[in-house]
Amino acid sequence: MKLSGKVAAITGAARGIGKACASRFLDDGVKVVISDVDAEGLAATAAELGRPDALRTVVGNVARRADVDQQVATAVKEFGRLDIMVNNAGVARNRDILEISEEEFDEIIGINLKGAFFGVQAAARQMIAQGGGGVIINMSSVNALLAIPALATYAMSKGGMKQLTSVAAVALAPHNIRVVAVGPGTILTDMVASSIYTSEDARKTVMSRTPAGRGGEPSEVASVVAFLASDDASYITGQTIYPDGGRLILNYTVPVKDK
Ligand SMILES: NC(=O)c1ccc[n+]([C@@H]2O[C@H](COP(=O)([O-])OP(=O)(O)OC[C@H]3O[C@@H](n4cnc5c(N)ncnc54)[C@H](O)[C@@H]3O)[C@@H](O)[C@H]2O)c1
């Protein structure tokens, strides 16, 4: 129970990885405020997780600064402080780079990168106000490094998040705040079902690039988040840790289309 007594906020936690992080934190004795743009899903998840003593919900869109501020304010109002911020909300669209509209670019960057930036700011301001210390964890992806052309906006957002993590880590180190990122490979969530496993061929291709031979479970990302949030990771800041079943060490390249 290395995290017992801490207070955490997690965005995009109505399902998938965010929900798994909430469940893990509750098991570890953390008080948690979860947010999501999906009000119904959030309420269902809160009911499933139970723990009215330690769990609060905030309906909000991370692309709106006021909504992210509201989540941090709720943590302070309900549990007195904020120790851990997990900027997890994210969306992916599978699209040819020539087909991406301005609206879609703004949507993906707005949620995945701007939303995380708002989370870093809101959390850091509160952590500094309460005397410093704390951990901010950004949910990145192997796509921060890999250039998969069908996921251009997603890759741009996660590449930006890599620098957000590095820059914020340096800027906030004097306040004893660590800023890290987790970059999963293929984790079996709704996001993968809708944007990655679009056909059996697509699934086979992904598995051919996954030495572990299987997709990861959301709980296998949550356990990395729990480690990074704990003092066991007290000398880790600015880095992205990749729970990816061995994908990045393959150093594979995406086939170039015939001219
Ligand atoms: N599943 C994977 O394989 C994988 C791999 C690498 C990185 N990630 C990252 O992990 C994070 C979670 O992904 P997931 O697989 O659990 O996805 P998911 O689609 O299952 O869940 C994402 C959650 O975020 C919420 N959300 C979407 N837009 C939002 C917004 N504007 N404001 C607040 N909430 C919003 C959704 O309602 C949903 O509950 C994302 O940042 C994603 O990029 C996932």
mmCIF file of C-alpha atoms and ligand atoms in Angstrom:
data_model
loop_
_atom_site.group_PDB
_atom_site.id
_atom_site.type_symbol
_atom_site.label_atom_id
_atom_site.label_comp_id
_atom_site.label_asym_id
_atom_site.label_seq_id
_atom_site.Cartn_x
_atom_site.Cartn_y
_atom_site.Cartn_z
ATOM 1 C CA MET A 1 0.000 0.000 0.000
ATOM 2 C CA LYS A 2 2.686 2.457 -1.053
ATOM 3 C CA LEU A 3 0.110 4.975 -2.268
ATOM 4 C CA SER A 4 -2.222 4.774 0.712
ATOM 5 C CA GLY A 5 -3.665 8.159 1.714
ATOM 6 C CA LYS A 6 -2.802 9.890 -1.582
ATOM 7 C CA VAL A 7 -5.331 11.793 -3.684
ATOM 8 C CA ALA A 8 -5.445 11.304 -7.465
ATOM 9 C CA ALA A 9 -7.332 12.706 -10.445
ATOM 10 C CA ILE A 10 -7.719 10.689 -13.669
ATOM 11 C CA THR A 11 -9.205 12.025 -16.889
ATOM 12 C CA GLY A 12 -11.049 9.857 -19.426
ATOM 13 C CA ALA A 13 -11.790 7.212 -16.819
ATOM 14 C CA ALA A 14 -15.285 6.036 -17.789
ATOM 15 C CA ARG A 15 -13.719 2.985 -19.429
ATOM 16 C CA GLY A 16 -10.496 1.411 -20.676
ATOM 17 C CA ILE A 17 -7.107 2.325 -19.254
ATOM 18 C CA GLY A 18 -8.404 5.238 -17.175
ATOM 19 C CA LYS A 19 -10.978 3.031 -15.480
ATOM 20 C CA ALA A 20 -8.302 0.395 -14.782
ATOM 21 C CA CYS A 21 -6.092 3.095 -13.203
ATOM 22 C CA ALA A 22 -8.993 4.191 -10.990
ATOM 23 C CA SER A 23 -9.631 0.615 -9.902
ATOM 24 C CA ARG A 24 -5.936 0.048 -9.149
ATOM 25 C CA PHE A 25 -5.623 3.286 -7.176
ATOM 26 C CA LEU A 26 -8.723 2.472 -5.100
ATOM 27 C CA ASP A 27 -7.233 -0.959 -4.315
ATOM 28 C CA ASP A 28 -4.018 0.798 -3.278
ATOM 29 C CA GLY A 29 -5.801 3.083 -0.796
ATOM 30 C CA VAL A 30 -5.879 6.210 -2.975
ATOM 31 C CA LYS A 31 -8.808 8.642 -3.017
ATOM 32 C CA VAL A 32 -9.741 9.259 -6.643
ATOM 33 C CA VAL A 33 -11.618 11.836 -8.718
ATOM 34 C CA ILE A 34 -12.419 10.493 -12.181
ATOM 35 C CA SER A 35 -13.674 12.569 -15.090
ATOM 36 C CA ASP A 36 -15.029 11.848 -18.548
ATOM 37 C CA VAL A 37 -16.982 13.536 -21.317
ATOM 38 C CA ASP A 38 -19.312 10.493 -21.330
ATOM 39 C CA ALA A 39 -21.618 11.254 -18.378
ATOM 40 C CA GLU A 40 -23.540 8.006 -18.591
ATOM 41 C CA GLY A 41 -20.427 5.836 -18.829
ATOM 42 C CA LEU A 42 -18.839 7.709 -15.954
ATOM 43 C CA ALA A 43 -21.856 7.139 -13.699
ATOM 44 C CA ALA A 44 -21.942 3.438 -14.623
ATOM 45 C CA THR A 45 -18.226 3.075 -13.878
ATOM 46 C CA ALA A 46 -18.567 4.854 -10.530
ATOM 47 C CA ALA A 47 -21.413 2.490 -9.615
ATOM 48 C CA GLU A 48 -19.340 -0.523 -10.677
ATOM 49 C CA LEU A 49 -16.244 0.585 -8.772
ATOM 50 C CA GLY A 50 -18.307 1.368 -5.665
ATOM 51 C CA ARG A 51 -16.318 3.020 -2.858
ATOM 52 C CA PRO A 52 -18.390 6.164 -2.276
ATOM 53 C CA ASP A 53 -15.946 6.907 0.551
ATOM 54 C CA ALA A 54 -13.030 7.317 -1.846
ATOM 55 C CA LEU A 55 -14.393 8.059 -5.327
ATOM 56 C CA ARG A 56 -15.886 11.188 -6.909
ATOM 57 C CA THR A 57 -16.847 11.943 -10.516
ATOM 58 C CA VAL A 58 -16.723 15.083 -12.647
ATOM 59 C CA VAL A 59 -18.310 15.234 -16.097
ATOM 60 C CA GLY A 60 -16.016 17.252 -18.334
ATOM 61 C CA ASN A 61 -14.194 17.685 -21.614
ATOM 62 C CA VAL A 62 -10.404 17.902 -21.200
ATOM 63 C CA ALA A 63 -10.181 20.185 -24.237
ATOM 64 C CA ARG A 64 -11.814 22.860 -22.047
ATOM 65 C CA ARG A 65 -9.526 24.354 -19.444
ATOM 66 C CA ALA A 66 -12.390 25.131 -17.042
ATOM 67 C CA ASP A 67 -13.454 21.469 -16.978
ATOM 68 C CA VAL A 68 -9.943 20.278 -16.085
ATOM 69 C CA ASP A 69 -9.649 22.976 -13.404
ATOM 70 C CA GLN A 70 -12.989 21.791 -12.051
ATOM 71 C CA GLN A 71 -11.681 18.256 -11.600
ATOM 72 C CA VAL A 72 -8.670 19.447 -9.612
ATOM 73 C CA ALA A 73 -10.906 21.753 -7.558
ATOM 74 C CA THR A 74 -13.159 18.780 -6.772
ATOM 75 C CA ALA A 75 -10.190 16.761 -5.511
ATOM 76 C CA VAL A 76 -9.270 19.609 -3.172
ATOM 77 C CA LYS A 77 -12.848 20.231 -2.030
ATOM 78 C CA GLU A 78 -13.650 16.557 -1.427
ATOM 79 C CA PHE A 79 -10.302 15.129 -0.294
ATOM 80 C CA GLY A 80 -8.260 18.200 0.703
ATOM 81 C CA ARG A 81 -5.365 18.004 -1.807
ATOM 82 C CA LEU A 82 -3.999 16.524 -5.040
ATOM 83 C CA ASP A 83 -0.949 14.246 -5.152
ATOM 84 C CA ILE A 84 -1.296 12.435 -8.494
ATOM 85 C CA MET A 85 -2.695 13.643 -11.819
ATOM 86 C CA VAL A 86 -3.200 11.152 -14.663
ATOM 87 C CA ASN A 87 -3.846 12.896 -17.991
ATOM 88 C CA ASN A 88 -5.342 9.866 -19.683
ATOM 89 C CA ALA A 89 -8.242 11.034 -21.892
ATOM 90 C CA GLY A 90 -7.449 10.467 -25.547
ATOM 91 C CA VAL A 91 -8.970 9.725 -28.929
ATOM 92 C CA ALA A 92 -7.613 8.199 -32.140
ATOM 93 C CA ARG A 93 -8.913 8.476 -35.697
ATOM 94 C CA ASN A 94 -7.765 6.192 -38.494
ATOM 95 C CA ARG A 95 -7.482 8.473 -41.529
ATOM 96 C CA ASP A 96 -5.354 9.061 -44.628
ATOM 97 C CA ILE A 97 -3.176 12.124 -43.984
ATOM 98 C CA LEU A 98 -4.608 13.913 -47.033
ATOM 99 C CA GLU A 99 -8.161 13.498 -45.738
ATOM 100 C CA ILE A 100 -7.701 15.115 -42.326
ATOM 101 C CA SER A 101 -9.884 18.209 -41.921
ATOM 102 C CA GLU A 102 -9.014 21.257 -39.854
ATOM 103 C CA GLU A 103 -11.843 20.334 -37.443
ATOM 104 C CA GLU A 104 -10.475 16.834 -36.964
ATOM 105 C CA PHE A 105 -6.919 18.105 -36.446
ATOM 106 C CA ASP A 106 -8.168 20.537 -33.801
ATOM 107 C CA GLU A 107 -10.281 17.847 -32.145
ATOM 108 C CA ILE A 108 -7.485 15.287 -31.741
ATOM 109 C CA ILE A 109 -4.773 17.760 -30.783
ATOM 110 C CA GLY A 110 -7.270 19.566 -28.535
ATOM 111 C CA ILE A 111 -8.116 16.460 -26.539
ATOM 112 C CA ASN A 112 -4.835 14.525 -26.569
ATOM 113 C CA LEU A 113 -2.278 17.326 -26.294
ATOM 114 C CA LYS A 114 -4.007 20.528 -25.174
ATOM 115 C CA GLY A 115 -6.095 18.546 -22.677
ATOM 116 C CA ALA A 116 -2.971 17.009 -21.159
ATOM 117 C CA PHE A 117 -1.314 20.429 -21.058
ATOM 118 C CA PHE A 118 -4.292 21.836 -19.138
ATOM 119 C CA GLY A 119 -3.983 18.869 -16.783
ATOM 120 C CA VAL A 120 -0.283 19.540 -16.200
ATOM 121 C CA GLN A 121 -0.981 23.211 -15.466
ATOM 122 C CA ALA A 122 -3.989 22.652 -13.209
ATOM 123 C CA ALA A 123 -2.291 19.900 -11.219
ATOM 124 C CA ALA A 124 1.031 21.717 -10.882
ATOM 125 C CA ARG A 125 -0.634 24.927 -9.681
ATOM 126 C CA GLN A 126 -2.426 22.989 -6.940
ATOM 127 C CA MET A 127 0.656 20.949 -6.003
ATOM 128 C CA ILE A 128 2.741 24.113 -5.697
ATOM 129 C CA ALA A 129 -0.005 25.850 -3.667
ATOM 130 C CA GLN A 130 -0.002 22.958 -1.174
ATOM 131 C CA GLY A 131 3.778 23.156 -0.728
ATOM 132 C CA GLY A 132 5.184 21.168 -3.644
ATOM 133 C CA GLY A 133 5.628 17.477 -4.340
ATOM 134 C CA GLY A 134 3.431 15.284 -6.479
ATOM 135 C CA VAL A 135 3.434 13.262 -9.674
ATOM 136 C CA ILE A 136 1.879 14.030 -13.050
ATOM 137 C CA ILE A 137 1.489 11.093 -15.446
ATOM 138 C CA ASN A 138 0.625 11.633 -19.113
ATOM 139 C CA MET A 139 -0.882 8.731 -21.074
ATOM 140 C CA SER A 140 1.233 8.653 -24.214
ATOM 141 C CA SER A 141 1.631 5.788 -26.717
ATOM 142 C CA VAL A 142 4.216 3.935 -28.775
ATOM 143 C CA ASN A 143 2.894 6.301 -31.464
ATOM 144 C CA ALA A 144 4.946 9.041 -29.787
ATOM 145 C CA LEU A 145 7.855 7.362 -31.608
ATOM 146 C CA LEU A 146 6.385 5.218 -34.394
ATOM 147 C CA ALA A 147 5.314 6.826 -37.670
ATOM 148 C CA ILE A 148 2.138 4.993 -38.638
ATOM 149 C CA PRO A 149 0.656 7.101 -41.441
ATOM 150 C CA ALA A 150 -3.001 6.150 -40.821
ATOM 151 C CA LEU A 151 -2.722 7.610 -37.317
ATOM 152 C CA ALA A 152 -1.120 10.958 -38.212
ATOM 153 C CA THR A 153 -3.064 13.240 -35.850
ATOM 154 C CA TYR A 154 -2.736 10.719 -33.034
ATOM 155 C CA ALA A 155 1.023 10.378 -33.612
ATOM 156 C CA MET A 156 1.444 14.161 -33.685
ATOM 157 C CA SER A 157 -0.458 14.530 -30.426
ATOM 158 C CA LYS A 158 1.551 11.848 -28.631
ATOM 159 C CA GLY A 159 4.833 13.142 -30.068
ATOM 160 C CA GLY A 160 3.918 16.546 -28.646
ATOM 161 C CA MET A 161 3.074 14.917 -25.349
ATOM 162 C CA LYS A 162 6.589 13.482 -25.177
ATOM 163 C CA GLN A 163 7.982 17.020 -25.208
ATOM 164 C CA LEU A 164 5.250 18.275 -22.856
ATOM 165 C CA THR A 165 6.414 15.617 -20.397
ATOM 166 C CA SER A 166 10.093 16.529 -20.771
ATOM 167 C CA VAL A 167 9.617 20.291 -20.599
ATOM 168 C CA ALA A 168 7.208 20.150 -17.662
ATOM 169 C CA ALA A 169 9.532 17.749 -15.808
ATOM 170 C CA VAL A 170 12.370 20.268 -16.000
ATOM 171 C CA ALA A 171 10.136 23.255 -15.220
ATOM 172 C CA LEU A 172 8.509 21.606 -12.195
ATOM 173 C CA ALA A 173 11.526 19.766 -10.732
ATOM 174 C CA PRO A 174 12.303 22.722 -8.422
ATOM 175 C CA HIS A 175 8.867 22.131 -6.866
ATOM 176 C CA ASN A 176 9.641 18.441 -6.325
ATOM 177 C CA ILE A 177 6.952 17.515 -8.859
ATOM 178 C CA ARG A 178 7.780 14.592 -11.141
ATOM 179 C CA VAL A 179 6.283 14.522 -14.638
ATOM 180 C CA VAL A 180 6.374 11.209 -16.487
ATOM 181 C CA ALA A 181 4.509 9.449 -19.277
ATOM 182 C CA VAL A 182 3.339 5.931 -20.003
ATOM 183 C CA GLY A 183 3.360 4.845 -23.642
ATOM 184 C CA PRO A 184 1.374 1.636 -24.100
ATOM 185 C CA GLY A 185 1.500 -0.602 -27.148
ATOM 186 C CA THR A 186 -1.778 -2.302 -28.081
ATOM 187 C CA ILE A 187 -4.066 -2.543 -25.066
ATOM 188 C CA LEU A 188 -7.412 -4.310 -25.389
ATOM 189 C CA THR A 189 -9.870 -1.418 -25.021
ATOM 190 C CA ASP A 190 -12.678 0.143 -27.078
ATOM 191 C CA MET A 191 -10.135 2.491 -28.687
ATOM 192 C CA VAL A 192 -8.241 -0.440 -30.181
ATOM 193 C CA ALA A 193 -11.447 -2.150 -31.294
ATOM 194 C CA SER A 194 -12.566 0.983 -33.173
ATOM 195 C CA SER A 195 -9.323 2.373 -34.598
ATOM 196 C CA ILE A 196 -6.657 -0.376 -34.669
ATOM 197 C CA TYR A 197 -8.346 -3.785 -34.923
ATOM 198 C CA THR A 198 -10.434 -2.636 -37.878
ATOM 199 C CA SER A 199 -10.175 -6.091 -39.541
ATOM 200 C CA GLU A 200 -8.720 -9.530 -38.856
ATOM 201 C CA ASP A 201 -5.829 -8.630 -41.188
ATOM 202 C CA ALA A 202 -5.163 -5.476 -39.180
ATOM 203 C CA ARG A 203 -5.160 -7.490 -35.945
ATOM 204 C CA LYS A 204 -2.702 -10.000 -37.425
ATOM 205 C CA THR A 205 -0.431 -7.192 -38.595
ATOM 206 C CA VAL A 206 -0.399 -5.668 -35.111
ATOM 207 C CA MET A 207 0.364 -9.049 -33.545
ATOM 208 C CA SER A 208 3.211 -9.628 -36.026
ATOM 209 C CA ARG A 209 4.787 -6.543 -34.425
ATOM 210 C CA THR A 210 4.141 -7.653 -30.834
ATOM 211 C CA PRO A 211 6.749 -10.078 -29.470
ATOM 212 C CA ALA A 212 4.559 -10.846 -26.436
ATOM 213 C CA GLY A 213 2.060 -12.336 -28.916
ATOM 214 C CA ARG A 214 -1.008 -10.744 -27.347
ATOM 215 C CA GLY A 215 -2.636 -7.432 -26.638
ATOM 216 C CA GLY A 216 -2.078 -5.952 -23.198
ATOM 217 C CA GLU A 217 -4.710 -5.672 -20.489
ATOM 218 C CA PRO A 218 -5.658 -2.231 -19.125
ATOM 219 C CA SER A 219 -4.571 -3.454 -15.676
ATOM 220 C CA GLU A 220 -1.038 -3.980 -17.075
ATOM 221 C CA VAL A 221 -0.877 -0.265 -17.828
ATOM 222 C CA ALA A 222 -2.449 0.660 -14.491
ATOM 223 C CA SER A 223 0.298 -1.222 -12.650
ATOM 224 C CA VAL A 224 2.951 0.891 -14.419
ATOM 225 C CA VAL A 225 1.002 4.028 -13.509
ATOM 226 C CA ALA A 226 0.867 2.883 -9.875
ATOM 227 C CA PHE A 227 4.631 2.289 -9.854
ATOM 228 C CA LEU A 228 5.382 5.684 -11.403
ATOM 229 C CA ALA A 229 3.041 7.401 -8.935
ATOM 230 C CA SER A 230 4.846 5.804 -5.981
ATOM 231 C CA ASP A 231 8.095 6.693 -4.260
ATOM 232 C CA ASP A 232 9.606 3.563 -5.832
ATOM 233 C CA ALA A 233 9.921 5.798 -8.918
ATOM 234 C CA SER A 234 11.238 8.791 -6.956
ATOM 235 C CA TYR A 235 14.243 9.298 -9.284
ATOM 236 C CA ILE A 236 12.298 8.990 -12.531
ATOM 237 C CA THR A 237 11.130 12.211 -14.150
ATOM 238 C CA GLY A 238 10.759 13.464 -17.724
ATOM 239 C CA GLN A 239 10.716 9.977 -19.208
ATOM 240 C CA THR A 240 8.147 7.873 -21.012
ATOM 241 C CA ILE A 241 7.910 4.202 -19.972
ATOM 242 C CA TYR A 242 6.571 1.897 -22.684
ATOM 243 C CA PRO A 243 4.518 -1.171 -21.629
ATOM 244 C CA ASP A 244 4.277 -2.474 -25.199
ATOM 245 C CA GLY A 245 4.855 -6.241 -25.168
ATOM 246 C CA GLY A 246 8.240 -5.658 -26.819
ATOM 247 C CA ARG A 247 7.089 -3.650 -29.827
ATOM 248 C CA LEU A 248 9.559 -0.780 -29.772
ATOM 249 C CA ILE A 249 12.631 -2.983 -29.437
ATOM 250 C CA LEU A 250 11.727 -4.531 -32.806
ATOM 251 C CA ASN A 251 12.560 -1.168 -34.363
ATOM 252 C CA TYR A 252 10.243 -2.153 -37.209
ATOM 253 C CA THR A 253 9.370 0.110 -40.093
ATOM 254 C CA VAL A 254 5.953 0.619 -41.638
ATOM 255 C CA PRO A 255 6.041 -0.581 -45.280
ATOM 256 C CA VAL A 256 6.304 2.306 -47.722
ATOM 257 C CA LYS A 257 3.510 2.377 -50.300
ATOM 258 C CA ASP A 258 4.454 1.612 -53.910
ATOM 259 C CA LYS A 259 4.894 4.768 -55.959
HETATM 260 N N1 LIG B 1 -5.704 1.152 -25.961
HETATM 261 C C1 LIG B 1 -4.492 1.277 -26.439
HETATM 262 O O1 LIG B 1 -3.967 0.377 -27.127
HETATM 263 C C2 LIG B 1 -3.681 2.504 -26.174
HETATM 264 C C3 LIG B 1 -2.350 2.482 -26.595
HETATM 265 C C4 LIG B 1 -1.567 3.589 -26.362
HETATM 266 C C5 LIG B 1 -2.088 4.677 -25.715
HETATM 267 N N2 LIG B 1 -3.386 4.678 -25.304
HETATM 268 C C6 LIG B 1 -3.878 5.874 -24.644
HETATM 269 O O2 LIG B 1 -4.503 5.546 -23.428
HETATM 270 C C7 LIG B 1 -5.530 6.501 -23.150
HETATM 271 C C8 LIG B 1 -6.819 5.778 -22.874
HETATM 272 O O3 LIG B 1 -7.139 4.988 -24.010
HETATM 273 P P1 LIG B 1 -8.175 3.779 -23.967
HETATM 274 O O4 LIG B 1 -7.619 2.727 -24.860
HETATM 275 O O5 LIG B 1 -8.549 3.466 -22.569
HETATM 276 O O6 LIG B 1 -9.382 4.469 -24.758
HETATM 277 P P2 LIG B 1 -10.955 4.341 -24.593
HETATM 278 O O7 LIG B 1 -11.503 4.895 -25.842
HETATM 279 O O8 LIG B 1 -11.342 2.991 -24.156
HETATM 280 O O9 LIG B 1 -11.245 5.345 -23.382
HETATM 281 C C9 LIG B 1 -10.981 6.723 -23.500
HETATM 282 C C10 LIG B 1 -11.882 7.473 -22.545
HETATM 283 O O10 LIG B 1 -11.613 8.881 -22.731
HETATM 284 C C11 LIG B 1 -12.864 9.551 -22.795
HETATM 285 N N3 LIG B 1 -12.737 10.794 -23.528
HETATM 286 C C12 LIG B 1 -12.649 10.966 -24.880
HETATM 287 N N4 LIG B 1 -12.597 12.249 -25.193
HETATM 288 C C13 LIG B 1 -12.641 12.933 -24.021
HETATM 289 C C14 LIG B 1 -12.613 14.308 -23.695
HETATM 290 N N5 LIG B 1 -12.565 15.246 -24.634
HETATM 291 N N6 LIG B 1 -12.653 14.668 -22.383
HETATM 292 C C15 LIG B 1 -12.740 13.709 -21.420
HETATM 293 N N7 LIG B 1 -12.792 12.401 -21.672
HETATM 294 C C16 LIG B 1 -12.725 12.010 -22.957
HETATM 295 C C17 LIG B 1 -13.807 8.569 -23.461
HETATM 296 O O11 LIG B 1 -15.181 8.892 -23.231
HETATM 297 C C18 LIG B 1 -13.374 7.253 -22.833
HETATM 298 O O12 LIG B 1 -14.060 6.984 -21.642
HETATM 299 C C19 LIG B 1 -5.581 7.432 -24.376
HETATM 300 O O13 LIG B 1 -4.849 8.607 -24.118
HETATM 301 C C20 LIG B 1 -4.911 6.628 -25.445
HETATM 302 O O14 LIG B 1 -4.334 7.437 -26.439
HETATM 303 C C21 LIG B 1 -4.208 3.619 -25.531
#
